[in-house]
Coordinates of C-alpha atoms and ligand atoms in Angstrom, one line a residue:
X655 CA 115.9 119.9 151.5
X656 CA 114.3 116.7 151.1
X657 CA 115.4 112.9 151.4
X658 CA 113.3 112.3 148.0
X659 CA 114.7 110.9 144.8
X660 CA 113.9 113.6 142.5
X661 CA 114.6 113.4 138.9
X662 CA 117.1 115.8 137.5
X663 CA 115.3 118.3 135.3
X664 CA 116.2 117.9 131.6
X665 CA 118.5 120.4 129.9
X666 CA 118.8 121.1 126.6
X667 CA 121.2 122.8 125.1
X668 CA 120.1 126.5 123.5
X669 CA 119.6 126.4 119.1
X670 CA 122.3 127.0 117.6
X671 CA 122.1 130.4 115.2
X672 CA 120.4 129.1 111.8
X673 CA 120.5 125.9 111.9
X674 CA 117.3 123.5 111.3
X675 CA 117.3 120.2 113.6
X676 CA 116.0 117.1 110.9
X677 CA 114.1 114.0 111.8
X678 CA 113.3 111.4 109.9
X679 CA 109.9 108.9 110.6
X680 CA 109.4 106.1 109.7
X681 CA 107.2 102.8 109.7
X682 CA 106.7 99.9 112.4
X683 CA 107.7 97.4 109.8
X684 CA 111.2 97.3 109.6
X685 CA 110.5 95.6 105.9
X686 CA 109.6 99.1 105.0
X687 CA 111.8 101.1 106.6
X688 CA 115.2 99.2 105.2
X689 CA 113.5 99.4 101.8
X690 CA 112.7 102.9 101.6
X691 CA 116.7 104.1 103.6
X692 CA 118.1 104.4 100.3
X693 CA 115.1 107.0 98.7
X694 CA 115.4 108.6 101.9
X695 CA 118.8 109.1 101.9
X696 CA 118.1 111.3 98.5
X697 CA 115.5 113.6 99.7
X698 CA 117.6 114.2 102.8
X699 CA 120.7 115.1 100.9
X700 CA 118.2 117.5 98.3
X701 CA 116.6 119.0 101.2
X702 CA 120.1 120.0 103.0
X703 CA 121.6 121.0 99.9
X704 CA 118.5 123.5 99.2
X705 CA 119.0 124.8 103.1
X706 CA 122.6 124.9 102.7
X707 CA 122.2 127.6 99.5
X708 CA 120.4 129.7 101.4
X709 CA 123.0 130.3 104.7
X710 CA 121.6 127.9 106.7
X711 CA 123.0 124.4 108.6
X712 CA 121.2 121.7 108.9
X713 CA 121.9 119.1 112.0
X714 CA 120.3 115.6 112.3
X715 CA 118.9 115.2 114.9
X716 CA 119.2 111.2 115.4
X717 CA 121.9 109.0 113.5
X718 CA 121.3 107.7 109.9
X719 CA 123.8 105.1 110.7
X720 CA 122.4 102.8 112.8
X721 CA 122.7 99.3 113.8
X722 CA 118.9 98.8 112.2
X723 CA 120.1 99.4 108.7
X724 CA 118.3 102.1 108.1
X725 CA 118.1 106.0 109.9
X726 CA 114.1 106.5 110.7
X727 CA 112.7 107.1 113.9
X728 CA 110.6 103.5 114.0
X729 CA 108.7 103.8 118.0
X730 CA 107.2 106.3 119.5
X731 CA 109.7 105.3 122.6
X732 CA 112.7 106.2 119.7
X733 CA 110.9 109.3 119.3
X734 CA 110.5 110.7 122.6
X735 CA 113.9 109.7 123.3
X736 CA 115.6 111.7 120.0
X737 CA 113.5 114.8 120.9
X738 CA 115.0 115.1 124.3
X739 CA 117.8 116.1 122.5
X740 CA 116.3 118.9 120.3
X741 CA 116.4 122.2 121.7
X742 CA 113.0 123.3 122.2
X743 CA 112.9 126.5 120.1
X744 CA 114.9 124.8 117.5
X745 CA 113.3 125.2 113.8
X746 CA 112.7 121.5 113.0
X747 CA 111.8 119.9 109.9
X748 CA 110.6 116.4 109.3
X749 CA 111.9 114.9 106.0
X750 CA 109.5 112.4 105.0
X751 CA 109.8 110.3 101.8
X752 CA 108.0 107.6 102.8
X753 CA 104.4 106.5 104.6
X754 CA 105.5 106.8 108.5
X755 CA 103.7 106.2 111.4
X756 CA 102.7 110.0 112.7
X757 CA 102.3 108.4 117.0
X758 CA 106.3 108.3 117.0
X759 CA 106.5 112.0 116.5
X760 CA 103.4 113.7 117.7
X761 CA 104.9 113.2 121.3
X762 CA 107.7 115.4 120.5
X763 CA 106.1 117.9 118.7
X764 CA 103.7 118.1 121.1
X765 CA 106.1 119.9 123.4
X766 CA 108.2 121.3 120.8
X767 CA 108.5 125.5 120.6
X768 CA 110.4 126.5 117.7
X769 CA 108.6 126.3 114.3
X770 CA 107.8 123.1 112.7
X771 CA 108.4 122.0 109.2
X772 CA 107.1 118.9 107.7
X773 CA 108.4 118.3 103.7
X774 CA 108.2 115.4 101.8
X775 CA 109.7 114.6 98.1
X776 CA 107.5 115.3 95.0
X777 CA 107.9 111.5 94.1
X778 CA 105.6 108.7 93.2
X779 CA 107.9 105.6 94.0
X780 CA 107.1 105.3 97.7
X781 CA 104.0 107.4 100.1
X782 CA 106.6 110.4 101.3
X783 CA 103.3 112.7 100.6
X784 CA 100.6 109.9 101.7
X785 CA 103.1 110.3 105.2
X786 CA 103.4 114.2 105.3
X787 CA 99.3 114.2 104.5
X788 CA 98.7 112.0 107.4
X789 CA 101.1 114.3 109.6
X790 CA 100.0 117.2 109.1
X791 CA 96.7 116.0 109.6
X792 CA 97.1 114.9 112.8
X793 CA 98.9 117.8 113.6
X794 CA 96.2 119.7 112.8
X795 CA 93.6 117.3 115.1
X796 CA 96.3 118.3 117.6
X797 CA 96.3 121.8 117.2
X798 CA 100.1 121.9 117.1
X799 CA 101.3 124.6 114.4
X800 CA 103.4 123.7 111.6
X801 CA 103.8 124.2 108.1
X802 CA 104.6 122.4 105.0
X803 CA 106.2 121.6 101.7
X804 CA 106.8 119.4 98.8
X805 CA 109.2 119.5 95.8
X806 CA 111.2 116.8 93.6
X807 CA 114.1 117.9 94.9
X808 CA 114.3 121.0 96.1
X809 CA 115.7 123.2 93.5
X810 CA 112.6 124.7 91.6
X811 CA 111.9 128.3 92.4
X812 CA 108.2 127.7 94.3
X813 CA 110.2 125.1 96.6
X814 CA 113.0 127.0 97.2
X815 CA 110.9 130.4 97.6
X816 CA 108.5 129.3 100.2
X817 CA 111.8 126.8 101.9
X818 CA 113.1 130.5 102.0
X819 CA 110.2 132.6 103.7
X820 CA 110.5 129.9 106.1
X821 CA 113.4 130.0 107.2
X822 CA 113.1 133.6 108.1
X823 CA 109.5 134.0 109.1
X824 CA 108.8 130.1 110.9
X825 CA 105.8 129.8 108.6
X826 CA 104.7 129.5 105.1
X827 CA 100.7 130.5 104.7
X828 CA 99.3 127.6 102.5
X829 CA 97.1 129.4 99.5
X830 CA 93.4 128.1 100.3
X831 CA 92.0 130.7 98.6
X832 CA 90.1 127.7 96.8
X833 CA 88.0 126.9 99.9
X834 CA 84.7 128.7 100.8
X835 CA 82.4 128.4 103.6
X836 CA 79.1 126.8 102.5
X837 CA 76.7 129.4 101.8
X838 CA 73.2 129.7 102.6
X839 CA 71.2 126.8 100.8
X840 CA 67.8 127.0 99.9
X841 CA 65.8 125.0 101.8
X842 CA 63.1 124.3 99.1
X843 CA 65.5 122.6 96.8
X844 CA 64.7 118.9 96.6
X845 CA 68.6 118.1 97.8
X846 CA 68.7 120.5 100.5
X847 CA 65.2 118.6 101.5
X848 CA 66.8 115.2 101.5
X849 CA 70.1 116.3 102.9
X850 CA 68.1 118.0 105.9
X851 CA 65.6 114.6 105.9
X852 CA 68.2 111.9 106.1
X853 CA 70.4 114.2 108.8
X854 CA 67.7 113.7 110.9
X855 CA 67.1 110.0 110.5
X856 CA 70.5 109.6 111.1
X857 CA 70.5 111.6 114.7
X858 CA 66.8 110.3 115.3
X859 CA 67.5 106.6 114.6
X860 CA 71.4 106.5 115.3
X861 CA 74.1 104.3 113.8
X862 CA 76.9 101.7 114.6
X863 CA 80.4 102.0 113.3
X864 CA 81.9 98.8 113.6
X865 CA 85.9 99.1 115.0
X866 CA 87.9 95.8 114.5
X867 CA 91.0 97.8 116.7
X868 CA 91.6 101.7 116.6
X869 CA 94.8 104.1 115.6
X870 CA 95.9 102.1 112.7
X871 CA 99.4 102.8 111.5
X872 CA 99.5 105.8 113.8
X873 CA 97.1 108.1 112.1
X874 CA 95.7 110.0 115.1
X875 CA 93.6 112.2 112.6
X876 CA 91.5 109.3 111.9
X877 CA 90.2 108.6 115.2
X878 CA 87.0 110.8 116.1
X879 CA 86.1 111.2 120.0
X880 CA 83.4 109.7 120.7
X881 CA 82.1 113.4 122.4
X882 CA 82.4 114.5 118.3
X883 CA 81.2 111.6 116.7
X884 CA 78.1 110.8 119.0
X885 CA 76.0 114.1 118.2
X886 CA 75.9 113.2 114.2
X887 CA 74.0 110.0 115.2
X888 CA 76.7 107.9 115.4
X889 CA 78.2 105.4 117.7
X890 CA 81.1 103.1 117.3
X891 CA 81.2 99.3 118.3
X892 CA 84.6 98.4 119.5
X893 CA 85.6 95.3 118.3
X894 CA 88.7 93.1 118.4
X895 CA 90.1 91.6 115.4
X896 CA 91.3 88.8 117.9
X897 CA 87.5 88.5 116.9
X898 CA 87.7 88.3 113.6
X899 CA 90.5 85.7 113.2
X900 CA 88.5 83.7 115.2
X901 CA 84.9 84.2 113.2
X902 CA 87.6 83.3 110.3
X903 CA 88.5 79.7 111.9
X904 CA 84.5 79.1 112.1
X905 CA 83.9 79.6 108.1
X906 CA 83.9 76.2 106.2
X907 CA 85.6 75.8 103.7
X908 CA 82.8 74.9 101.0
X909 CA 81.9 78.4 102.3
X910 CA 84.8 80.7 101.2
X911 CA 84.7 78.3 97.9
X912 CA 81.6 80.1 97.1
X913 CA 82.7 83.5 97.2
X914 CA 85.6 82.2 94.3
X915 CA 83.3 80.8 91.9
X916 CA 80.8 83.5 91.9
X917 CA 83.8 85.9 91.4
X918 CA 85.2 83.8 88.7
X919 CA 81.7 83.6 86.9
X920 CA 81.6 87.7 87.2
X921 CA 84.8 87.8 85.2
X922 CA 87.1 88.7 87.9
X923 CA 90.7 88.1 87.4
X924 CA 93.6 86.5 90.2
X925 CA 97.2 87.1 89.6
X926 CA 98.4 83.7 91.2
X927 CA 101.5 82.6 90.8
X928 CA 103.5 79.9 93.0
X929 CA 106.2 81.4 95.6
X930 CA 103.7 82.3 98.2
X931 CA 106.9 85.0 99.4
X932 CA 106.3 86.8 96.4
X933 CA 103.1 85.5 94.5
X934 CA 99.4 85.6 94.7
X935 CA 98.2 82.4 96.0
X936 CA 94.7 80.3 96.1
X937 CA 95.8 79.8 99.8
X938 CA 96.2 83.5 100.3
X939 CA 92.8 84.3 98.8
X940 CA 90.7 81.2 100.2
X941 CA 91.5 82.9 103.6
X942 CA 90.3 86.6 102.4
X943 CA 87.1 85.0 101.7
X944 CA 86.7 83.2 105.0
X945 CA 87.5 87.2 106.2
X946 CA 84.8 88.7 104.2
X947 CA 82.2 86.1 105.9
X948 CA 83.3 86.6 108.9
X949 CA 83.2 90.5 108.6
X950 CA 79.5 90.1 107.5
X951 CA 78.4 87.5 110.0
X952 CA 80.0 89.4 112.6
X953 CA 79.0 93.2 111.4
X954 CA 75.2 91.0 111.3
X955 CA 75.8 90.3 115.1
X956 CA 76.4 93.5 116.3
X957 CA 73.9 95.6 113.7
X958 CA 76.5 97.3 112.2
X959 CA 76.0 100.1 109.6
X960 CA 79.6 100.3 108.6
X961 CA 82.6 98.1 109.4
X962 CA 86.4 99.1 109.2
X963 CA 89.5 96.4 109.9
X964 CA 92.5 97.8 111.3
X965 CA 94.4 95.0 109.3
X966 CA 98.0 96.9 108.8
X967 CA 99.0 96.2 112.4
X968 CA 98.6 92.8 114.0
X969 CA 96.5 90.7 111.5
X970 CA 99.2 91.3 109.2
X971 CA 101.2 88.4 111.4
X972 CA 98.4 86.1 111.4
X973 CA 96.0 86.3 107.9
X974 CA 96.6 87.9 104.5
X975 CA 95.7 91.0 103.5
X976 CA 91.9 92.4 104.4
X977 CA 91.8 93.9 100.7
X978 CA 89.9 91.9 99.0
X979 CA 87.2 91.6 101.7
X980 CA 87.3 95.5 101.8
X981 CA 86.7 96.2 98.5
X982 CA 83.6 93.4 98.1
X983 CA 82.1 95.0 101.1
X984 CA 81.7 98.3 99.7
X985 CA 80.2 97.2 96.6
X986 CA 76.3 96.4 96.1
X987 CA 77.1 93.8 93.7
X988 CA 78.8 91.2 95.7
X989 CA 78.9 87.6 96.6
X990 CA 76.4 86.4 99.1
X991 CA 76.9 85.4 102.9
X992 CA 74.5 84.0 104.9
X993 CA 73.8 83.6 108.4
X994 CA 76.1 80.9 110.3
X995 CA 72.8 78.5 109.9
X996 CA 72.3 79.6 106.0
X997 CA 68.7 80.9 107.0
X998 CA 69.3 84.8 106.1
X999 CA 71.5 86.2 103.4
X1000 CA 72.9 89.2 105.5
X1001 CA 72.6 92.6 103.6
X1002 CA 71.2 91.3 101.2
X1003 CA 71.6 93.8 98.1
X1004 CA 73.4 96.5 99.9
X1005 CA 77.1 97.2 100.3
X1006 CA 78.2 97.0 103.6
X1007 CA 80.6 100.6 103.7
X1008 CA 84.0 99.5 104.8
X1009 CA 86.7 102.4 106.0
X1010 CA 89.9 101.0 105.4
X1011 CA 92.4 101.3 108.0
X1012 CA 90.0 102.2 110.6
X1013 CA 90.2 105.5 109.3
X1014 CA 86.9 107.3 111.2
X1015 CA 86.7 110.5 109.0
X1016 CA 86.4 108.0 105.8
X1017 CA 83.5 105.9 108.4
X1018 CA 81.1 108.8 108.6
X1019 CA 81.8 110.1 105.4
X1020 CA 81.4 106.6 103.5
X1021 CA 78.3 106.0 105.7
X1022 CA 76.2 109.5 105.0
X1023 CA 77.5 108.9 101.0
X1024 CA 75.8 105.5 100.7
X1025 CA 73.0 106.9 102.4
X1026 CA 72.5 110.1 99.9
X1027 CA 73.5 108.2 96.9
X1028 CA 71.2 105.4 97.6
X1029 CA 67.9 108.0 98.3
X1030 CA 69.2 109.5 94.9
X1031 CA 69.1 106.5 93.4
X1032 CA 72.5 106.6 92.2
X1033 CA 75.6 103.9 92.8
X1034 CA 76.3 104.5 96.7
X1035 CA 79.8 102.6 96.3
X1036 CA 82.4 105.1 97.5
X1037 CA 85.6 104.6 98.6
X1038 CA 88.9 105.9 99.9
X1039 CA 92.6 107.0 98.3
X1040 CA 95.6 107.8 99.1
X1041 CA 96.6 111.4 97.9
X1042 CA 99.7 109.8 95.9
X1043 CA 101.2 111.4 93.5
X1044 CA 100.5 113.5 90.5
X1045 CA 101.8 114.9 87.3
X1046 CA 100.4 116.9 84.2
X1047 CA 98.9 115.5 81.2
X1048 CA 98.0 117.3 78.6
X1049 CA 97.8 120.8 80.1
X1050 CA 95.4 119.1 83.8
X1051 CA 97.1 118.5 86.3
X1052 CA 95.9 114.5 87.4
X1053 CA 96.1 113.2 90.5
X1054 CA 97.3 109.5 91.1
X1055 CA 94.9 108.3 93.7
X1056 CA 95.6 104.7 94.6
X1057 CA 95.3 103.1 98.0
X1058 CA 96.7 100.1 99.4
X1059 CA 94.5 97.1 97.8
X1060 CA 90.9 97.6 97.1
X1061 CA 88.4 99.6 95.5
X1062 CA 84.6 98.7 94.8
X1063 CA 84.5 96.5 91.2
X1064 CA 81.9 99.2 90.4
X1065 CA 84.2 102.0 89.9
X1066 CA 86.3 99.7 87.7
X1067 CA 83.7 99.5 85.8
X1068 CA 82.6 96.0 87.2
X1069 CA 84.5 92.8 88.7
X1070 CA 85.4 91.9 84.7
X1071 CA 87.3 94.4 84.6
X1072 CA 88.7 94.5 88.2
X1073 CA 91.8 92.0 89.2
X1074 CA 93.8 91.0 92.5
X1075 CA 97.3 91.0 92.5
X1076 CA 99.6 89.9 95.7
X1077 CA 100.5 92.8 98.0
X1078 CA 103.7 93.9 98.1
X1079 CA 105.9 91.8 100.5
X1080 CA 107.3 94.7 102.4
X1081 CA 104.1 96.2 104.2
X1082 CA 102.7 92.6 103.8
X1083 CA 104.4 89.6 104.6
X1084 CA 101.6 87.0 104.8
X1085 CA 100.7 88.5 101.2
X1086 CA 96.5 88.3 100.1
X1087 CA 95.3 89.9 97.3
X1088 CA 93.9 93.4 96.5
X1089 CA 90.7 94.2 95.1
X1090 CA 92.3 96.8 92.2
X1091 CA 91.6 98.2 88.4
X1092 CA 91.5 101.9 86.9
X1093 CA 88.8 103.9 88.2
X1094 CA 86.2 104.5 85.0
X1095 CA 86.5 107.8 83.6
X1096 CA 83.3 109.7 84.7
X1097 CA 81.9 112.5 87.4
X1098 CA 83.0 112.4 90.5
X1099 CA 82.5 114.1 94.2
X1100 CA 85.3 113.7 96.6
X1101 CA 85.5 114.9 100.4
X1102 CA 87.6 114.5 103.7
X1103 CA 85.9 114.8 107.1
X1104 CA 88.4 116.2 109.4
X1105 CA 88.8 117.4 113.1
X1106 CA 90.2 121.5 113.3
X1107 CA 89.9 123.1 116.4
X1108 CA 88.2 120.4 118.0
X1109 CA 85.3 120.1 115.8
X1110 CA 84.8 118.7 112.8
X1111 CA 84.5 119.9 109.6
X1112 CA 84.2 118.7 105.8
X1113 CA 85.6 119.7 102.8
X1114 CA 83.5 119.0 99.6
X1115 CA 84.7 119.4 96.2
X1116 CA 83.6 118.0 92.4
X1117 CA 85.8 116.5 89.9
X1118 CA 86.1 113.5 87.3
X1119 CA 88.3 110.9 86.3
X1120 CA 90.5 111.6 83.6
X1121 CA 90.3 109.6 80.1
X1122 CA 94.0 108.5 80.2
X1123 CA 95.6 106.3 77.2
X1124 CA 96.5 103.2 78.6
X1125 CA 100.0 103.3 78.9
X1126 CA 100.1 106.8 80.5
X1127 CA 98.2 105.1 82.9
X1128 CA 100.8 102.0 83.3
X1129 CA 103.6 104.4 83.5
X1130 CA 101.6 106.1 87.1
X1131 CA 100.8 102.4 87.7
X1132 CA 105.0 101.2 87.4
X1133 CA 105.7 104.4 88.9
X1134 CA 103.9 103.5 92.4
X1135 CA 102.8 100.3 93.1
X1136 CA 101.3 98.4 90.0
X1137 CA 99.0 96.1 92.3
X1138 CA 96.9 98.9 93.7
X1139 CA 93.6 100.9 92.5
X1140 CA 94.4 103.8 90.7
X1141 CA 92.0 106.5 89.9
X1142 CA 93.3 109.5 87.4
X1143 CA 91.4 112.0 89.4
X1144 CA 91.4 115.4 88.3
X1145 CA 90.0 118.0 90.7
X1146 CA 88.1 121.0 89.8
X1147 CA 89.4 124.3 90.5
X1148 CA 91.8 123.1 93.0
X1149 CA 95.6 123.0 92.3
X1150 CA 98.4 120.9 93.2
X1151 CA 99.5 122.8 95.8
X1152 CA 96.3 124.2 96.7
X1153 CA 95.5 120.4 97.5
X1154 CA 98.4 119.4 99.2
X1155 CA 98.3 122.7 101.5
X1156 CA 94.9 122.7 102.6
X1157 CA 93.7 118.8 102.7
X1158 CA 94.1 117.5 106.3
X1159 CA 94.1 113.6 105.5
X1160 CA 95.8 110.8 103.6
X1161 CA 92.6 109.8 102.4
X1162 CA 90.5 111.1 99.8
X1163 CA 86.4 110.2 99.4
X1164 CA 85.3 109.5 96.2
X1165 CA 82.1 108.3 94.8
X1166 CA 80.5 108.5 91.1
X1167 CA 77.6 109.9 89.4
X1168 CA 76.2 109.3 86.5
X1169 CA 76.6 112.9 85.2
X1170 CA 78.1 116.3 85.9
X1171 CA 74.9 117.8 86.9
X1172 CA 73.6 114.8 89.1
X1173 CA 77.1 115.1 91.0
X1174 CA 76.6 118.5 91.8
X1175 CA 73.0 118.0 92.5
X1176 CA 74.0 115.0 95.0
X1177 CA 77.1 117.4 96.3
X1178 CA 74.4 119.9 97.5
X1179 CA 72.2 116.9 99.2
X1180 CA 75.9 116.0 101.1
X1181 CA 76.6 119.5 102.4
X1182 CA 72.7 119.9 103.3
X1183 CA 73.3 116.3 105.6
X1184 CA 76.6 117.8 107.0
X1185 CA 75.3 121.2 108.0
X1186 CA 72.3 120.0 109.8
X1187 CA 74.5 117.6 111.4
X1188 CA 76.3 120.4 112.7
X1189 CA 79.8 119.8 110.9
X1190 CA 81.3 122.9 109.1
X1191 CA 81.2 122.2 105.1
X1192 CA 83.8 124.0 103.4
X1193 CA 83.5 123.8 99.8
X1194 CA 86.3 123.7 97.5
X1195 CA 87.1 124.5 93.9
X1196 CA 84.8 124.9 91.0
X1197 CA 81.4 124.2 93.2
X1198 CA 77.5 125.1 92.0
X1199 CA 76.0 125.3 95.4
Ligands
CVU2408 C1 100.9 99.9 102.8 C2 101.1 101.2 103.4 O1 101.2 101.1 104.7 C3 99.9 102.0 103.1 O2 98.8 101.5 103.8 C4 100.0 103.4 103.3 O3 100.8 104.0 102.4 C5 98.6 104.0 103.3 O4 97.8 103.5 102.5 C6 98.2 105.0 104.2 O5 97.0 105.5 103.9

């Protein structure tokens, strides 16, 4: 006996027979999360319906009825506390039809037995896939099994099919029979030479990632350990955006006027209107340049060799939107910032690679691209997506990548043909504008660096940006969100679901060249820098190497 106060041990009751347990995740921002109830509310009742025609009950886990107006799990405290009252060896699904935050629910499927399920709705009106992509991914980081699926509502035969084998197996096997380890290269070939050459720079002379704040919106896959991350070369700078804001207050305002007129004289476009609630304002944007001064000046200070701003959680209350400083960063062509004494111009015809949301894998993949691309010659801008959406058009399959608010002008085809349009209200109150346009159609190379077993590894693939008329391109625009970057991507040799099964990240890489045998020339010089780097290249697709 003892006189202790011991805690009483947790009991949870045993699964019922065949019945799946349901959560639902959601964002921070309650904004979001009482916009998107009502579109997750559909996939829900889809979802059940499907597991209802095959014999089996389906039991929410938490209450869709709740005093918040709206039924997601929105804190990780909410979701340690619902998943106290899961049985552990309970089949468990996560319906997701919109971006969520993946720290809420990692907890609890952390300690989770039974089989895991994430599924999200084959829909482009709000980021259900964007948030399964970024679970599953950071499931994967985690080593926690689970297994996934997608489907516009849950009555086509594939859907319903692989819905079925698992609810009697616990697992449906992805098809990655698109992905190959990277053979052999030779080491004469002029890329391999480079790749190999510029590996070792990079591990001989190191590099600084610069991180205004880590763990953006929850996406534990896109934090690397430092114990991964150091052995390529590359070290990060942690830095607070409490920083930035206050680098921001030290910009004049003759300063951030600059940056406006050379982006008018380049052609650029703003969408201003008046209600600063709703509308692009000069306010709004005169701050995003005093932003992208401040990222420079302070990236300057601290020899930075990439930057990324967190933006999405915290500055979000104080500043609009980091956008438009993003996407004028990772462009070569951009306006110039000097040195707080207006001696130096800092990078001074370079882009500066940004990784929006603090997203590592896109840091040291954005950083070795501009590096290859730039000993090539070639246009180093690259940038990231979201994996968004996607639909057929004339017998391809084309993906709608599109992040949140800013590409490089470059792959627009240049700032005349790039705009800014306000952010949407819900994931940004304080508003700012994006950096946005339709990706050019041309060659590209697209990646994801990713941690799998505790290492990382890279997966490598080629494809180009669709030719779309102009309103097919509205209609994916209208169908999503009209203000950000699109890019028709179609990728080579990889399907739909191959994509969606394999990819472990939100966030695509892309970056141009000027031709297809120049990608794949510069694809070969990638792999080369990765392999001697010691990261596992997979390749995927239709892939000359
Ligand atoms: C605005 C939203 O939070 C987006 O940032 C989200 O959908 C993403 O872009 C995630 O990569």
């Amino acid at each position: 006996m003892t006189s202790y106060l011991l805690p009483t041990p947790l009991v949870r009751a045993p699964a019922p027979e065949r019945t799946i347990f349901t959560v639902a995740n959601g964002d921070l921002r309650q904004a979001a999360n009482l916009k998107c109830w009502p579109t997750q509310e559909q996939l829900e009742a889809d979802f059940s319906s499907a597991v209802n025609r095959i014999g089996w009950s389906v039991q929410r886990a938490h209450s869709a009825d709740t005093a918040s107006g709206h039924g997601f799990i929105d804190s990780q405290r909410m979701g340690i506390e619902v998943f106290k009252t899961i049985p552990s060896d309970a089949p468990i699904v996560v319906v997701e039809a919109v971006w969520q935050y993946s720290h809420h629910v990692l907890a609890g499927l952390r300690a989770h037995r039974g089989p895991i399920l994430v599924v999200a709705n084959w829909a482009g009106d709000y980021p259900g896939l964007v948030g399964l992509l970024n679970l599953t991914a950071s499931l994967t980081k985690a080593g926690i099994a689970y297994s996934s699926l997608w489907s516009a509502d849950f009555t086509d035969e594939w859907a319903v099919a692989e819905l079925q084998t698992w609810l009697q197996t616990g697992r449906i096997v992805p098809d990655e029979s698109h992905v190959r380890d990277l053979p052999v290269l030779d080491a004469a070939q002029p890329e391999v030479v480079l790749g190999v050459a510029l590996a070792h720079q990079l591990q001989q002379e190191q590099a600084i990632i610069g991180i205004f704040d880590e763990g953006c919106m929850g996406m534990y896959n896109a934090i690397i350990d430092d114990e991964l991350l150091n052995p390529l070369g590359i070290y990060k700078e942690r830095l607070s955006q409490s920083a930035l804001f206050a680098e921001m207050a030290r910009v004049t305002d003759a300063e951030a006027d600059t940056v406006k007129t050379w982006l008018d004289d380049a052609g650029f476009t703003f969408h201003f209107g008046q209600d600063d609630a709703a509308d692009l304002t000069p306010d709004q944007v005169h701050s995003q340049f005093k932003m992208y001064i401040a990222a420079l000046r302070i990236s300057d200070d601290y020899g930075l060799d990439a930057v990324g701003i967190q933006y999405q959680q915290g500055l979000k209350d104080l500043v609009p939107a980091s956008d438009l400083a993003e996407g004028l960063l990772n462009n070569v062509e951009r306006p110039p910032v000097f040195s707080r004494d207006g001696s130096r111009e800092l990078y001074a015809g370079l882009a500066l690679p940004h990784f929006n949301e603090v997203d590592e894998g896109v840091a040291v993949d954005a950083l070795i691209t501009n590096r290859v691309w730039t000993a090539m010659g070639l246009d180093p801008a690259n940038t990231l997506h979201d994996v968004r959406w996607g639909e057929e058009y004339d017998g391809e399959f084309v993906w709608v990548f599109e992040i949140s608010g800013s590409v490089p002008a470059s792959h627009n085809g240049g700032y005349d043909k790039s705009y800014s349009m306000r952010q949407p209200p819900m994931f940004f109150p304080l508003g700012g504008g994006t950096l946005s346009g339709i990706s050019k159609p041309g060659e590209i190379v697209w990646s994801r660096v990713f941690i799998m077993d505790g290492v990382l590894h890279v997966d490598l693939g080629r494809g180009h940006v669709a030719d779309l008329p102009a309103a097919e391109t509205q209609r994916r625009l209208d169908a999503t969100d009209p203000q950000w970057p699109i890019m028709n991507a179609v990728l080579h040799g990889v399907t739909r679901n191959q994509l969606m099964g394999r990819h472990k990240a939100n966030h695509a890489q892309v970056v141009y060249a000027p031709d297809a045998d120049t990608a794949d020339r510069a694809l070969v010089a990638k792999a080369a820098l990765f392999h001697e780097l010691g990261v596992l290249v997979h390749l995927c697709g239709d892939v000359i190497a």
